[in-house]
Tab-separated table of C-alpha atoms and ligand atoms in Angstrom:
chain	number	residue	atom	x	y	z
A	1	MET	CA	21.568	-104.733	43.965
A	2	ASP	CA	22.733	-102.431	46.741
A	3	ARG	CA	20.243	-102.494	49.566
A	4	ASP	CA	21.079	-99.213	51.222
A	5	GLY	CA	23.555	-97.662	48.839
A	6	THR	CA	26.315	-97.696	51.422
A	7	ILE	CA	27.694	-101.213	51.311
A	8	GLY	CA	30.352	-101.142	48.633
A	9	ASP	CA	28.742	-100.972	45.239
A	10	GLY	CA	26.759	-104.176	45.750
A	11	THR	CA	29.256	-106.393	43.934
A	12	ILE	CA	30.111	-109.684	45.599
A	13	ALA	CA	33.687	-111.011	45.563
A	14	ILE	CA	34.136	-114.754	45.610
A	15	VAL	CA	37.640	-115.948	46.386
A	16	GLY	CA	38.212	-119.367	44.828
A	17	ALA	CA	36.927	-120.848	41.580
A	18	GLY	CA	36.510	-124.417	42.785
A	19	ILE	CA	33.089	-126.059	42.778
A	20	ALA	CA	31.996	-124.190	45.928
A	21	GLY	CA	32.871	-120.748	44.580
A	22	ALA	CA	31.424	-121.566	41.176
A	23	ALA	CA	28.132	-122.832	42.630
A	24	ALA	CA	27.796	-119.717	44.800
A	25	ALA	CA	28.608	-117.473	41.845
A	26	ARG	CA	26.055	-119.186	39.583
A	27	ARG	CA	23.267	-118.926	42.166
A	28	LEU	CA	23.989	-115.277	42.977
A	29	SER	CA	24.370	-114.288	39.344
A	30	ASP	CA	21.124	-116.062	38.414
A	31	ALA	CA	19.437	-114.053	41.189
A	32	GLY	CA	20.636	-110.840	39.580
A	33	ARG	CA	23.627	-110.060	41.800
A	34	ARG	CA	26.923	-108.786	40.418
A	35	VAL	CA	29.725	-111.246	41.111
A	36	VAL	CA	33.485	-111.286	40.565
A	37	VAL	CA	35.296	-114.609	41.070
A	38	ILE	CA	39.047	-114.495	41.707
A	39	ASP	CA	41.356	-117.512	41.713
A	40	LYS	CA	45.093	-117.860	42.002
A	41	GLY	CA	45.148	-120.847	39.626
A	42	ARG	CA	45.554	-120.730	35.855
A	43	GLY	CA	41.945	-121.755	35.333
A	44	PRO	CA	38.838	-122.677	37.314
A	45	GLY	CA	38.308	-126.053	38.995
A	46	GLY	CA	40.385	-126.008	42.171
A	47	ARG	CA	40.824	-129.586	43.320
A	48	MET	CA	38.632	-130.756	40.422
A	49	ALA	CA	41.748	-130.509	38.322
A	50	THR	CA	43.317	-131.828	35.146
A	51	ARG	CA	47.086	-131.634	34.639
A	52	ARG	CA	48.538	-131.624	31.124
A	53	GLY	CA	51.648	-133.683	30.401
A	54	PRO	CA	53.749	-133.978	27.237
A	55	ASP	CA	52.234	-135.358	23.998
A	56	SER	CA	48.706	-134.172	24.881
A	57	LEU	CA	48.607	-136.416	27.951
A	58	ARG	CA	46.055	-135.334	30.554
A	59	PHE	CA	45.554	-136.546	34.103
A	60	ASP	CA	42.757	-135.856	36.573
A	61	HIS	CA	45.188	-135.527	39.451
A	62	GLY	CA	42.787	-134.193	42.103
A	63	ALA	CA	39.217	-135.398	42.646
A	64	GLN	CA	38.696	-138.687	40.826
A	65	TYR	CA	34.933	-138.709	40.547
A	66	PHE	CA	31.843	-137.345	42.250
A	67	THR	CA	28.705	-138.884	43.611
A	68	ALA	CA	25.269	-137.252	43.516
A	69	ARG	CA	23.151	-138.243	46.486
A	70	ASP	CA	21.488	-134.922	47.281
A	71	PRO	CA	18.598	-134.069	44.912
A	72	ARG	CA	19.906	-130.533	44.295
A	73	PHE	CA	23.323	-131.785	43.246
A	74	ALA	CA	21.777	-134.719	41.358
A	75	ALA	CA	19.766	-132.229	39.273
A	76	LEU	CA	22.972	-130.397	38.349
A	77	VAL	CA	24.711	-133.662	37.430
A	78	GLU	CA	21.742	-134.708	35.309
A	79	ASP	CA	21.909	-131.421	33.420
A	80	TRP	CA	25.710	-131.674	32.955
A	81	THR	CA	25.325	-135.251	31.715
A	82	ALA	CA	22.594	-134.298	29.239
A	83	ARG	CA	24.878	-131.595	27.821
A	84	GLY	CA	28.056	-133.733	27.769
A	85	VAL	CA	29.779	-131.781	30.552
A	86	ALA	CA	29.805	-134.865	32.817
A	87	GLY	CA	29.487	-138.600	32.318
A	88	ALA	CA	29.144	-141.825	34.286
A	89	TRP	CA	32.354	-143.707	35.054
A	90	GLY	CA	33.031	-147.114	36.536
A	91	GLY	CA	29.563	-147.782	38.011
A	92	GLU	CA	28.659	-147.363	41.690
A	93	GLY	CA	27.090	-143.968	40.984
A	94	ARG	CA	30.389	-142.373	39.978
A	95	HIS	CA	30.423	-139.352	37.682
A	96	VAL	CA	33.301	-137.396	36.164
A	97	GLY	CA	33.670	-134.109	34.302
A	98	VAL	CA	34.078	-134.410	30.514
A	99	PRO	CA	36.581	-133.962	28.935
A	100	GLY	CA	38.300	-133.240	32.279
A	101	MET	CA	37.276	-132.960	35.899
A	102	SER	CA	37.081	-129.175	35.860
A	103	ALA	CA	34.445	-129.060	33.090
A	104	PRO	CA	31.406	-128.752	35.411
A	105	VAL	CA	33.081	-125.873	37.272
A	106	GLY	CA	33.759	-124.077	34.007
A	107	ASP	CA	30.148	-124.659	33.036
A	108	LEU	CA	28.824	-123.105	36.263
A	109	LEU	CA	31.043	-120.068	35.684
A	110	ASP	CA	29.929	-119.519	32.103
A	111	GLY	CA	29.310	-115.793	31.587
A	112	ILE	CA	30.547	-114.845	35.062
A	113	ASP	CA	33.365	-112.332	35.623
A	114	LEU	CA	36.238	-114.715	36.406
A	115	ARG	CA	39.763	-113.501	37.089
A	116	CYS	CA	42.339	-116.293	37.235
A	117	GLY	CA	46.016	-116.094	38.025
A	118	ARG	CA	45.423	-113.580	40.821
A	119	ALA	CA	46.009	-114.595	44.449
A	120	VAL	CA	44.084	-112.567	46.986
A	121	GLY	CA	46.504	-111.711	49.789
A	122	ARG	CA	44.626	-109.110	51.840
A	123	LEU	CA	41.170	-107.848	52.624
A	124	ALA	CA	40.717	-104.239	53.710
A	125	ARG	CA	37.610	-102.616	55.126
A	126	GLU	CA	36.534	-99.414	53.397
A	127	GLY	CA	33.444	-97.853	54.890
A	128	ARG	CA	31.034	-100.776	54.955
A	129	GLY	CA	32.581	-102.453	51.925
A	130	TRP	CA	35.716	-104.419	51.164
A	131	ARG	CA	38.762	-103.883	48.979
A	132	LEU	CA	40.911	-106.793	47.851
A	133	ALA	CA	44.641	-106.790	47.186
A	134	GLU	CA	47.417	-109.220	46.353
A	135	ALA	CA	49.948	-110.005	49.082
A	136	ASP	CA	52.272	-107.212	47.900
A	137	GLY	CA	49.451	-104.673	48.156
A	138	THR	CA	48.592	-104.529	44.420
A	139	ALA	CA	44.888	-103.762	44.222
A	140	LEU	CA	42.574	-106.396	42.740
A	141	ALA	CA	39.455	-105.195	40.926
A	142	LYS	CA	40.590	-101.735	41.956
A	143	ASP	CA	37.443	-99.938	40.807
A	144	THR	CA	35.245	-102.094	43.010
A	145	ALA	CA	34.398	-101.930	46.682
A	146	PHE	CA	32.700	-105.231	47.406
A	147	SER	CA	29.603	-105.569	49.571
A	148	HIS	CA	30.529	-109.169	50.420
A	149	VAL	CA	33.619	-111.346	50.315
A	150	LEU	CA	32.856	-115.059	50.151
A	151	LEU	CA	35.904	-117.187	50.910
A	152	THR	CA	35.866	-120.639	49.317
A	153	CYS	CA	39.554	-121.516	49.557
A	154	PRO	CA	40.706	-124.168	52.051
A	155	SER	CA	40.526	-123.000	55.638
A	156	PRO	CA	44.256	-122.170	56.200
A	157	GLN	CA	44.128	-119.843	53.181
A	158	SER	CA	40.773	-118.400	54.250
A	159	LEU	CA	42.073	-117.886	57.794
A	160	ALA	CA	45.056	-115.910	56.484
A	161	LEU	CA	42.724	-113.629	54.532
A	162	LEU	CA	40.459	-113.107	57.545
A	163	ALA	CA	43.507	-112.354	59.711
A	164	SER	CA	44.710	-109.740	57.200
A	165	ALA	CA	41.603	-107.714	58.076
A	166	ASP	CA	41.542	-108.699	61.740
A	167	GLN	CA	38.340	-110.644	61.144
A	168	HIS	CA	37.171	-113.958	62.529
A	169	LEU	CA	34.543	-116.480	61.453
A	170	PRO	CA	34.083	-119.019	64.260
A	171	GLY	CA	34.677	-122.551	63.004
A	172	VAL	CA	37.096	-121.891	60.134
A	173	ALA	CA	40.144	-122.548	62.321
A	174	GLU	CA	38.812	-125.946	63.408
A	175	VAL	CA	38.878	-127.489	59.908
A	176	ARG	CA	41.585	-130.113	59.314
A	177	TYR	CA	42.785	-131.614	56.025
A	178	ALA	CA	44.808	-134.680	55.119
A	179	PRO	CA	47.498	-134.134	52.471
A	180	CYS	CA	47.823	-136.309	49.382
A	181	TRP	CA	50.727	-137.051	47.068
A	182	THR	CA	49.489	-137.948	43.580
A	183	LEU	CA	51.384	-139.930	40.943
A	184	MET	CA	50.598	-139.340	37.254
A	185	LEU	CA	51.950	-142.057	35.003
A	186	ALA	CA	51.835	-142.888	31.290
A	187	HIS	CA	53.292	-146.277	30.403
A	188	ASP	CA	53.291	-148.888	27.666
A	189	GLY	CA	52.225	-151.774	29.881
A	190	PRO	CA	48.912	-153.587	29.763
A	191	PRO	CA	46.043	-151.325	30.799
A	192	LEU	CA	44.149	-152.093	33.961
A	193	PRO	CA	40.976	-154.025	33.243
A	194	ASP	CA	37.786	-152.081	32.744
A	195	SER	CA	37.005	-152.044	36.463
A	196	SER	CA	39.467	-149.127	36.376
A	197	VAL	CA	40.058	-148.755	40.069
A	198	ARG	CA	42.058	-150.378	42.856
A	199	GLU	CA	41.381	-149.079	46.324
A	200	ASP	CA	43.253	-149.955	49.503
A	201	ARG	CA	41.724	-148.894	52.806
A	202	ASP	CA	44.647	-150.170	54.925
A	203	PRO	CA	45.942	-147.005	56.651
A	204	GLU	CA	49.501	-148.388	56.485
A	205	ALA	CA	49.395	-148.887	52.711
A	206	VAL	CA	51.559	-146.628	50.551
A	207	LEU	CA	48.947	-146.332	47.809
A	208	ALA	CA	45.295	-145.778	48.632
A	209	TRP	CA	43.954	-145.466	45.077
A	210	ILE	CA	44.965	-146.478	41.555
A	211	ALA	CA	42.758	-145.528	38.605
A	212	ARG	CA	43.016	-145.893	34.880
A	213	ASN	CA	42.603	-142.281	33.822
A	214	ASP	CA	42.049	-143.106	30.161
A	215	SER	CA	39.014	-145.251	30.999
A	216	LYS	CA	37.047	-142.099	31.827
A	217	PRO	CA	34.710	-140.767	29.141
A	218	GLY	CA	36.352	-138.337	26.725
A	219	ARG	CA	39.921	-139.361	27.603
A	220	GLU	CA	41.766	-141.336	24.954
A	221	ASP	CA	45.323	-140.987	26.144
A	222	GLY	CA	46.142	-144.708	26.384
A	223	SER	CA	47.412	-146.330	29.577
A	224	THR	CA	47.429	-143.272	31.777
A	225	LEU	CA	47.201	-143.919	35.506
A	226	VAL	CA	46.572	-141.727	38.506
A	227	ALA	CA	47.573	-143.101	41.910
A	228	HIS	CA	47.047	-141.437	45.266
A	229	ALA	CA	49.307	-142.145	48.212
A	230	SER	CA	47.554	-142.823	51.509
A	231	PRO	CA	47.073	-139.928	53.944
A	232	SER	CA	49.612	-141.395	56.386
A	233	TRP	CA	52.300	-141.898	53.724
A	234	SER	CA	51.587	-138.462	52.254
A	235	ARG	CA	51.879	-136.838	55.672
A	236	ALA	CA	55.135	-138.647	56.492
A	237	ASN	CA	56.662	-137.608	53.163
A	238	LEU	CA	55.078	-134.182	52.792
A	239	GLU	CA	58.314	-132.225	52.381
A	240	CYS	CA	60.079	-134.657	50.029
A	241	THR	CA	60.772	-133.534	46.477
A	242	ALA	CA	58.284	-134.376	43.738
A	243	ASP	CA	60.954	-136.363	41.835
A	244	ASP	CA	61.789	-138.476	44.872
A	245	VAL	CA	58.107	-139.108	45.592
A	246	ALA	CA	57.382	-140.045	41.966
A	247	GLU	CA	60.168	-142.638	42.028
A	248	ARG	CA	58.980	-144.178	45.292
A	249	LEU	CA	55.343	-144.258	44.227
A	250	VAL	CA	56.262	-145.986	40.950
A	251	THR	CA	58.035	-148.652	43.018
A	252	ALA	CA	54.933	-149.064	45.182
A	253	LEU	CA	52.770	-149.228	42.051
A	254	ARG	CA	54.909	-152.023	40.550
A	255	ASP	CA	54.149	-154.092	43.664
A	256	ARG	CA	50.436	-153.833	42.876
A	257	ILE	CA	50.057	-153.875	39.075
A	258	PRO	CA	52.161	-154.560	35.965
A	259	VAL	CA	53.859	-151.346	34.821
A	260	GLY	CA	55.436	-151.214	31.362
A	261	GLU	CA	57.974	-148.823	29.935
A	262	ILE	CA	57.308	-145.415	31.433
A	263	ARG	CA	56.593	-142.603	28.961
A	264	HIS	CA	55.874	-139.916	31.560
A	265	ARG	CA	55.739	-139.653	35.321
A	266	ALA	CA	55.188	-136.761	37.699
A	267	ALA	CA	54.058	-136.244	41.273
A	268	HIS	CA	51.882	-133.486	42.672
A	269	ARG	CA	51.479	-132.576	46.332
A	270	TRP	CA	48.050	-131.572	47.611
A	271	ARG	CA	48.714	-130.002	50.969
A	272	TYR	CA	44.988	-129.705	51.698
A	273	ALA	CA	43.386	-132.680	49.944
A	274	ALA	CA	40.623	-134.322	51.983
A	275	VAL	CA	38.808	-132.747	54.919
A	276	GLU	CA	39.338	-134.786	58.079
A	277	ARG	CA	37.379	-132.456	60.368
A	278	ALA	CA	34.650	-130.225	58.956
A	279	VAL	CA	32.779	-127.290	60.490
A	280	GLY	CA	29.558	-129.321	60.452
A	281	GLU	CA	27.468	-126.402	59.131
A	282	PRO	CA	26.531	-125.837	55.473
A	283	CYS	CA	28.409	-122.525	55.486
A	284	LEU	CA	29.531	-119.654	57.721
A	285	PHE	CA	28.273	-116.111	57.220
A	286	ALA	CA	28.522	-112.858	59.163
A	287	PRO	CA	25.788	-110.507	57.873
A	288	GLU	CA	27.250	-107.575	59.796
A	289	THR	CA	30.478	-107.685	57.758
A	290	GLY	CA	29.343	-109.495	54.612
A	291	LEU	CA	32.090	-112.114	55.053
A	292	GLY	CA	31.362	-115.783	54.430
A	293	PHE	CA	33.111	-119.138	54.171
A	294	ALA	CA	32.051	-122.157	52.093
A	295	GLY	CA	33.617	-125.257	50.601
A	296	ASP	CA	34.292	-128.836	51.593
A	297	GLY	CA	35.631	-127.536	54.918
A	298	CYS	CA	32.021	-126.949	55.940
A	299	LEU	CA	30.330	-130.289	55.224
A	300	GLY	CA	33.099	-132.756	54.400
A	301	PRO	CA	35.461	-134.134	51.801
A	302	ARG	CA	33.388	-134.438	48.673
A	303	VAL	CA	32.760	-132.452	45.515
A	304	GLU	CA	29.042	-132.759	46.218
A	305	PHE	CA	29.371	-131.339	49.736
A	306	ALA	CA	31.525	-128.451	48.514
A	307	CYS	CA	28.920	-127.585	45.885
A	308	LEU	CA	26.072	-127.703	48.415
A	309	SER	CA	28.080	-125.503	50.753
A	310	GLY	CA	28.589	-122.891	48.027
A	311	LEU	CA	24.873	-122.929	47.261
A	312	ALA	CA	24.043	-122.571	50.968
A	313	LEU	CA	26.264	-119.513	51.279
A	314	ALA	CA	24.639	-117.912	48.236
A	315	GLU	CA	21.225	-118.492	49.831
A	316	ARG	CA	22.406	-116.819	53.048
A	317	VAL	CA	23.480	-113.740	51.109
A	318	LEU	CA	20.218	-113.653	49.166
A	319	ALA	CA	18.134	-114.149	52.319
A	320	GLU	CA	19.854	-111.152	53.883
A	321	GLY	CA	18.483	-108.925	51.129
A	322	ALA	CA	14.979	-110.469	51.161
B	1	LIG	C1	43.784	-135.875	45.529
B	1	LIG	C2	42.335	-135.603	45.783
B	1	LIG	C3	41.388	-136.595	45.529
B	1	LIG	C4	40.030	-136.338	45.737
B	1	LIG	N1	39.108	-137.290	45.394
B	1	LIG	C5	37.796	-136.990	45.478
B	1	LIG	C6	36.821	-137.879	44.970
B	1	LIG	O1	37.164	-138.898	44.363
B	1	LIG	N2	35.501	-137.555	45.132
B	1	LIG	C7	35.114	-136.392	45.712
B	1	LIG	O2	33.903	-136.119	45.809
B	1	LIG	N3	36.018	-135.512	46.192
B	1	LIG	C8	37.344	-135.786	46.077
B	1	LIG	N4	38.268	-134.888	46.504
B	1	LIG	C9	37.813	-133.694	47.239
B	1	LIG	C10	37.255	-132.635	46.300
B	1	LIG	O3	38.168	-132.385	45.272
B	1	LIG	C11	37.022	-131.371	47.101
B	1	LIG	O4	36.200	-131.667	48.213
B	1	LIG	C12	36.340	-130.257	46.313
B	1	LIG	O5	36.815	-130.193	44.990
B	1	LIG	C13	36.578	-128.952	47.069
B	1	LIG	O6	36.022	-127.870	46.355
B	1	LIG	P1	36.153	-126.407	46.969
B	1	LIG	O7	35.518	-125.486	45.994
B	1	LIG	O8	35.656	-126.423	48.376
B	1	LIG	O9	37.719	-126.105	47.081
B	1	LIG	P2	38.837	-126.053	45.960
B	1	LIG	O10	38.496	-126.921	44.822
B	1	LIG	O11	40.136	-126.289	46.650
B	1	LIG	O12	38.780	-124.535	45.432
B	1	LIG	C14	39.400	-123.497	46.148
B	1	LIG	C15	40.041	-122.533	45.157
B	1	LIG	O13	40.572	-121.432	45.884
B	1	LIG	C16	41.721	-120.991	45.203
B	1	LIG	N5	42.511	-120.189	46.134
B	1	LIG	C17	43.115	-120.586	47.274
B	1	LIG	N6	43.702	-119.546	47.881
B	1	LIG	C18	43.446	-118.460	47.107
B	1	LIG	C19	43.792	-117.079	47.199
B	1	LIG	N7	44.502	-116.607	48.223
B	1	LIG	N8	43.376	-116.240	46.214
B	1	LIG	C20	42.664	-116.709	45.147
B	1	LIG	N9	42.316	-118.019	45.013
B	1	LIG	C21	42.699	-118.876	45.994
B	1	LIG	C22	42.400	-122.259	44.743
B	1	LIG	O14	43.266	-122.006	43.635
B	1	LIG	C23	41.195	-123.124	44.370
B	1	LIG	O15	40.919	-123.044	42.979
B	1	LIG	C24	39.624	-135.088	46.271
B	1	LIG	C25	40.584	-134.104	46.504
B	1	LIG	C26	41.922	-134.352	46.242
B	1	LIG	C27	42.921	-133.239	46.428
């Protein structure tokens, strides 16, 4: 739908195929808008991620679970659960994607024009629309001038895109994230008991979270663990190599639980893991330019909040055309 025939061709670009971008895309597409979602990753999901290891091993190395306190998100989770896209895990209102954490994101994007493996590097104004390009200037979706560009990548990446077009959305620069080093481990030791999870809220602890990955529904990998280093340890060791970090996190893990012979280990660095300071608004939107920002940077560090933020941004765009 192109309201006045002058703003691009009415197609909306969404940068980022995490839960926020996917939720926005679903809402806009269901309302009859044309949407293109672009993500630099190999597939959708963002921080709701599953990493493959050797021998069909799989690890949810980003978000561990999601809660569903808001009725709008709870309705989505209920639907995903009924269709086997999500399942309950470990009590306390925890849900996970099935068979991996990214499954609900993939479900939201079903039938939507999704282009993965393409990093947006620049935005360029053309008339009252927008063109997108990779960092080296290669055009993205080169036949399309977009009426809107909705940024759902973490704020440093969104800020760089705004700066490329000399644009500004007040609030984006204020968002702060804690990093997180993640250990993925497959071993032949005794599995953790069914409780699945060990949490440590001591800020000085090396490990903040240990979970038995194979206790989640749909995972049958056998004694796979995911452990997250604490924000302070992750920050202090941010520029270490993944091999060095993996070795040190295994040592820290052995202090907490029995670890058997190791079949596979790897570490992954999340530079922008958990939001420490959010915008405090459901989303940011500038109707005069058609630029918007959504994601956990708006409401806080949860899958649920990121999803609600994406939905809020879609509503802002739809309200503009009402
Ligand atoms: C280690 C870890 C543990 C967590 N644990 C939990 C938990 O247990 N429970 C919970 O609720 N939340 C948890 N979270 C937080 C949760 O994962 C996030 O809040 C949520 O997934 C954010 O979704 P999003 O769509 O806002 O962003 P993202 O999922 O980060 O999506 C942004 C997307 O933008 C893409 N992108 C970035 N730059 C570009 C570019 N230039 N061009 C194209 N694409 C780009 C990225 O590839 C990414 O796919 C955790 C996060 C981490 C990292």
